[in-house]
Amino acid sequence: QVQLVESGGGLVQAGVSLRLSCAASGFTFSNYAMGWFRQAPGKEREFVAAISWTGGRQFADSVKGRFTISRDNGKKTVYLQMNSLKPEDTAVYYCAAARFLISSDTQYDYWGQGTQVTVSS
């Protein structure tokens, strides 16, 4: 069974850093691009960042220069390092898997259940 399990969320103050992890199982992790999305209450789910199987990266304009994405194929895990967090970053963060590097959520095959990130001002 395919599983993507996010962890590392929590309540933090603005300006600090947080690292999210997503552990994958049930599929060939190294053959998939991995992405992070987020959804705030009352808003649509939005793209945050993605990484290809070769290390190519793509970021949303709202997080460029603050967030970075990485992966460890041996551990079948993808990470989202979030720096200089802002209250606007508050959302449920989801990891997802796609066959190629892309920002459209409709192209992702597998999804995790999400982890809550809350940034206080």
Coordinates of N, CA and C in Angstrom, one line a residue:
Q1 N 0.8 -1.2 0.0 CA 0.0 0.0 0.0 C 0.9 1.2 0.0
V2 N 0.6 2.2 -0.9 CA 1.3 3.4 -0.9 C 1.0 4.3 0.3
Q3 N 2.1 4.8 0.9 CA 1.9 5.7 2.0 C 2.9 6.9 1.9
L4 N 2.4 8.1 2.3 CA 3.3 9.2 2.4 C 2.9 9.8 3.8
V5 N 3.8 9.9 4.7 CA 3.6 10.3 6.1 C 4.4 11.5 6.4
E6 N 3.7 12.6 6.6 CA 4.4 13.9 7.0 C 4.6 14.0 8.5
S7 N 5.7 14.7 8.9 CA 5.9 14.9 10.3 C 6.7 16.2 10.4
G8 N 6.8 16.8 11.6 CA 7.6 17.9 11.8 C 6.9 19.2 12.0
G9 N 5.6 19.2 11.8 CA 4.8 20.4 12.0 C 4.7 20.8 13.4
G10 N 4.2 22.0 13.6 CA 4.0 22.5 15.0 C 3.7 24.0 15.0
L11 N 3.7 24.5 16.3 CA 3.4 25.9 16.5 C 4.7 26.6 16.8
V12 N 5.0 27.6 16.0 CA 6.3 28.4 16.1 C 6.0 29.9 16.0
Q13 N 7.0 30.7 16.4 CA 6.9 32.1 16.2 C 7.4 32.5 14.9
A14 N 6.9 33.7 14.4 CA 7.4 34.2 13.2 C 8.9 34.5 13.2
G15 N 9.6 34.2 12.1 CA 11.0 34.4 12.0 C 11.9 33.2 12.3
V16 N 11.3 32.1 12.8 CA 12.1 30.9 13.1 C 12.0 29.9 12.0
S17 N 12.7 28.8 12.1 CA 12.8 27.8 11.1 C 12.2 26.5 11.6
L18 N 11.8 25.7 10.6 CA 11.1 24.4 10.9 C 11.4 23.5 9.7
R19 N 11.6 22.2 9.9 CA 11.9 21.3 8.9 C 10.8 20.2 8.9
L20 N 10.1 20.0 7.8 CA 9.1 19.0 7.6 C 9.8 17.8 6.9
S21 N 9.3 16.6 7.3 CA 9.8 15.4 6.6 C 8.6 14.6 6.1
C22 N 8.8 13.8 5.0 CA 7.8 13.0 4.5 C 8.4 11.6 4.1
A23 N 8.0 10.6 4.8 CA 8.5 9.3 4.6 C 7.6 8.5 3.7
A24 N 8.1 7.9 2.6 CA 7.4 7.3 1.6 C 7.6 5.8 1.6
S25 N 6.5 5.0 1.2 CA 6.6 3.6 1.1 C 5.6 3.1 0.1
G26 N 5.8 1.9 -0.4 CA 4.8 1.3 -1.3 C 4.9 1.6 -2.8
F27 N 6.0 2.3 -3.2 CA 6.2 2.6 -4.6 C 7.7 2.9 -4.8
T28 N 8.1 3.0 -6.0 CA 9.6 3.2 -6.3 C 9.9 4.7 -6.2
F29 N 10.3 5.0 -5.0 CA 10.5 6.4 -4.6 C 11.5 7.1 -5.6
S30 N 12.6 6.5 -6.0 CA 13.6 7.1 -6.8 C 13.1 7.4 -8.2
N31 N 12.0 6.9 -8.6 CA 11.4 7.1 -10.0 C 10.4 8.3 -10.0
Y32 N 10.2 8.9 -8.8 CA 9.1 9.9 -8.7 C 9.7 11.3 -8.3
A33 N 9.2 12.3 -8.9 CA 9.4 13.6 -8.4 C 8.5 13.8 -7.1
M34 N 9.0 14.6 -6.2 CA 8.2 14.8 -4.9 C 7.9 16.3 -4.8
G35 N 6.8 16.6 -4.2 CA 6.4 18.0 -4.0 C 5.7 18.2 -2.7
W36 N 5.7 19.5 -2.3 CA 5.0 19.9 -1.1 C 4.0 20.9 -1.5
F37 N 2.8 20.8 -0.9 CA 1.7 21.7 -1.1 C 1.2 22.1 0.3
R38 N 0.4 23.2 0.3 CA -0.2 23.6 1.6 C -1.6 24.2 1.3
Q39 N -2.4 24.1 2.4 CA -3.8 24.6 2.3 C -4.1 25.3 3.7
A40 N -4.5 26.5 3.6 CA -5.0 27.3 4.8 C -6.5 27.2 4.8
P41 N -7.1 27.4 6.0 CA -8.5 27.3 6.1 C -9.2 28.3 5.2
G42 N -10.2 27.8 4.4 CA -10.9 28.7 3.5 C -10.2 29.0 2.2
K43 N -9.1 28.4 2.0 CA -8.3 28.7 0.8 C -8.1 27.4 0.0
E44 N -7.7 27.6 -1.3 CA -7.4 26.4 -2.1 C -6.0 25.9 -1.8
R45 N -5.8 24.7 -2.1 CA -4.5 24.1 -1.9 C -3.5 24.7 -3.0
E46 N -2.3 25.1 -2.5 CA -1.4 25.7 -3.4 C 0.0 25.0 -3.4
F47 N 0.7 25.1 -4.5 CA 2.0 24.6 -4.7 C 3.0 25.3 -3.8
V48 N 3.9 24.6 -3.2 CA 5.0 25.2 -2.4 C 6.4 24.9 -3.1
A49 N 6.7 23.7 -3.3 CA 8.0 23.3 -3.8 C 8.0 21.9 -4.4
A50 N 8.9 21.6 -5.3 CA 9.0 20.2 -5.8 C 10.5 19.9 -6.2
I51 N 10.8 18.6 -6.2 CA 12.2 18.2 -6.5 C 12.1 17.0 -7.4
S52 N 12.9 16.9 -8.5 CA 12.9 15.8 -9.4 C 13.8 14.7 -8.8
W53 N 13.8 13.6 -9.5 CA 14.6 12.4 -9.1 C 16.1 12.7 -9.3
T54 N 16.5 13.7 -10.1 CA 17.8 14.1 -10.3 C 18.3 15.4 -9.5
G55 N 17.4 15.9 -8.7 CA 17.7 17.1 -7.9 C 17.3 18.4 -8.4
G56 N 16.6 18.5 -9.6 CA 16.1 19.7 -10.0 C 15.0 20.2 -9.1
R57 N 14.9 21.5 -8.9 CA 13.9 22.1 -7.9 C 13.1 23.2 -8.5
Q58 N 11.9 23.3 -8.0 CA 10.9 24.4 -8.4 C 10.3 24.9 -7.1
F59 N 10.1 26.2 -7.0 CA 9.5 26.8 -5.8 C 8.4 27.8 -6.2
A60 N 7.4 28.0 -5.4 CA 6.5 29.0 -5.5 C 7.1 30.4 -5.2
D61 N 6.7 31.4 -5.9 CA 7.3 32.7 -5.7 C 7.2 33.2 -4.2
S62 N 6.2 32.8 -3.5 CA 5.9 33.2 -2.2 C 7.0 32.6 -1.2
V63 N 7.7 31.6 -1.5 CA 8.6 31.0 -0.6 C 10.0 31.0 -1.1
K64 N 10.3 31.5 -2.3 CA 11.6 31.5 -2.9 C 12.6 32.3 -2.0
G65 N 13.7 31.8 -1.7 CA 14.7 32.4 -0.8 C 14.5 32.1 0.7
R66 N 13.4 31.5 1.0 CA 13.1 31.1 2.4 C 13.0 29.6 2.6
F67 N 12.4 28.9 1.7 CA 12.2 27.5 1.8 C 13.2 26.8 0.8
T68 N 13.6 25.5 1.2 CA 14.3 24.7 0.3 C 13.8 23.3 0.4
I69 N 13.9 22.5 -0.7 CA 13.4 21.1 -0.7 C 14.6 20.2 -1.0
S70 N 14.6 19.0 -0.4 CA 15.7 18.1 -0.6 C 15.1 16.7 -0.5
R71 N 15.9 15.7 -0.9 CA 15.4 14.3 -0.8 C 16.6 13.4 -0.5
D72 N 16.2 12.2 0.1 CA 17.2 11.2 0.4 C 16.6 9.9 -0.1
N73 N 17.1 9.5 -1.2 CA 16.5 8.3 -1.9 C 16.7 7.0 -1.1
G74 N 17.8 7.0 -0.3 CA 18.1 5.8 0.5 C 17.1 5.7 1.6
K75 N 16.7 6.8 2.2 CA 15.7 6.8 3.3 C 14.3 6.9 2.8
K76 N 14.1 7.1 1.5 CA 12.8 7.3 0.8 C 12.1 8.4 1.5
T77 N 12.8 9.5 1.7 CA 12.2 10.7 2.5 C 12.5 12.0 1.7
V78 N 11.5 12.9 1.7 CA 11.7 14.2 1.2 C 11.5 15.2 2.3
Y79 N 12.2 16.3 2.3 CA 12.2 17.3 3.3 C 11.9 18.7 2.8
L80 N 11.3 19.5 3.6 CA 11.0 20.9 3.3 C 11.6 21.7 4.5
Q81 N 12.7 22.4 4.2 CA 13.3 23.3 5.2 C 12.7 24.7 5.0
M82 N 12.0 25.1 6.1 CA 11.3 26.4 6.1 C 12.0 27.4 7.0
N83 N 12.6 28.5 6.4 CA 13.2 29.5 7.2 C 12.4 30.8 7.2
S84 N 12.7 31.7 8.1 CA 12.1 33.0 8.2 C 10.5 32.9 8.0
L85 N 10.0 32.0 8.8 CA 8.5 31.7 8.7 C 7.7 33.0 9.0
K86 N 6.6 33.1 8.3 CA 5.7 34.2 8.4 C 4.3 33.7 8.8
P87 N 3.5 34.5 9.5 CA 2.1 34.0 9.7 C 1.3 33.5 8.5
E88 N 1.7 34.1 7.4 CA 1.0 33.7 6.1 C 1.4 32.3 5.7
D89 N 2.4 31.7 6.3 CA 2.8 30.3 6.0 C 1.9 29.3 6.8
T90 N 1.1 29.8 7.7 CA 0.2 28.9 8.4 C -0.7 28.1 7.5
A91 N -0.7 26.8 7.6 CA -1.4 25.9 6.7 C -1.2 24.5 7.1
V92 N -2.0 23.6 6.6 CA -1.7 22.2 6.6 C -0.8 21.9 5.4
Y93 N 0.4 21.3 5.6 CA 1.3 21.0 4.6 C 1.3 19.5 4.2
Y94 N 1.2 19.3 2.9 CA 1.1 17.9 2.3 C 2.2 17.6 1.4
C95 N 2.7 16.4 1.5 CA 3.7 15.9 0.5 C 3.0 15.1 -0.5
A96 N 3.5 15.0 -1.7 CA 2.9 14.3 -2.8 C 3.9 13.8 -3.8
A97 N 3.6 12.8 -4.6 CA 4.5 12.2 -5.6 C 3.9 12.3 -7.0
A98 N 4.8 12.6 -7.9 CA 4.4 12.7 -9.3 C 5.5 12.0 -10.2
R99 N 5.1 11.8 -11.4 CA 6.1 11.1 -12.3 C 7.1 12.0 -12.9
F100 N 6.9 13.3 -12.7 CA 7.9 14.3 -13.2 C 7.7 15.6 -12.5
L101 N 8.7 16.5 -12.6 CA 8.7 17.8 -11.9 C 7.7 18.7 -12.4
I102 N 6.7 19.0 -11.6 CA 5.6 19.9 -12.0 C 4.9 20.5 -10.8
S103 N 4.3 21.7 -11.0 CA 3.7 22.4 -9.9 C 2.2 22.2 -9.8
S104 N 1.6 21.6 -10.8 CA 0.1 21.4 -10.8 C -0.2 20.2 -9.9
D105 N -1.1 20.4 -9.0 CA -1.5 19.3 -8.1 C -2.3 18.2 -8.7
T106 N -2.9 18.5 -9.9 CA -3.6 17.5 -10.6 C -2.8 16.4 -11.2
Q107 N -1.5 16.6 -11.3 CA -0.5 15.7 -11.9 C 0.1 14.8 -10.8
Y108 N -0.2 15.0 -9.6 CA 0.4 14.1 -8.5 C -0.5 12.9 -8.3
D109 N 0.2 11.8 -8.1 CA -0.5 10.5 -8.0 C -0.8 10.1 -6.6
Y110 N 0.1 10.4 -5.7 CA 0.0 10.0 -4.3 C 0.1 11.2 -3.3
W111 N -0.7 11.1 -2.2 CA -0.7 12.2 -1.3 C -0.7 11.7 0.2
G112 N 0.0 12.5 1.0 CA 0.0 12.2 2.4 C -1.2 12.9 3.1
Q113 N -1.4 12.7 4.4 CA -2.5 13.2 5.1 C -2.3 14.6 5.7
G114 N -1.0 15.1 5.6 CA -0.8 16.5 6.0 C -0.3 16.6 7.4
T115 N 0.5 17.7 7.7 CA 0.9 18.1 9.0 C 0.7 19.6 9.2
Q116 N 0.2 20.0 10.4 CA -0.2 21.4 10.6 C 1.0 22.2 11.0
V117 N 1.2 23.3 10.3 CA 2.2 24.3 10.7 C 1.4 25.6 11.0
T118 N 1.7 26.1 12.2 CA 1.1 27.4 12.7 C 2.1 28.3 13.1
V119 N 2.1 29.5 12.5 CA 3.1 30.5 12.7 C 2.5 31.7 13.4
S120 N 2.8 32.0 14.6 CA 2.3 33.1 15.4 C 3.1 34.4 15.2
S121 N 2.4 35.5 15.2 CA 3.1 36.8 15.0 C 3.6 37.4 16.3

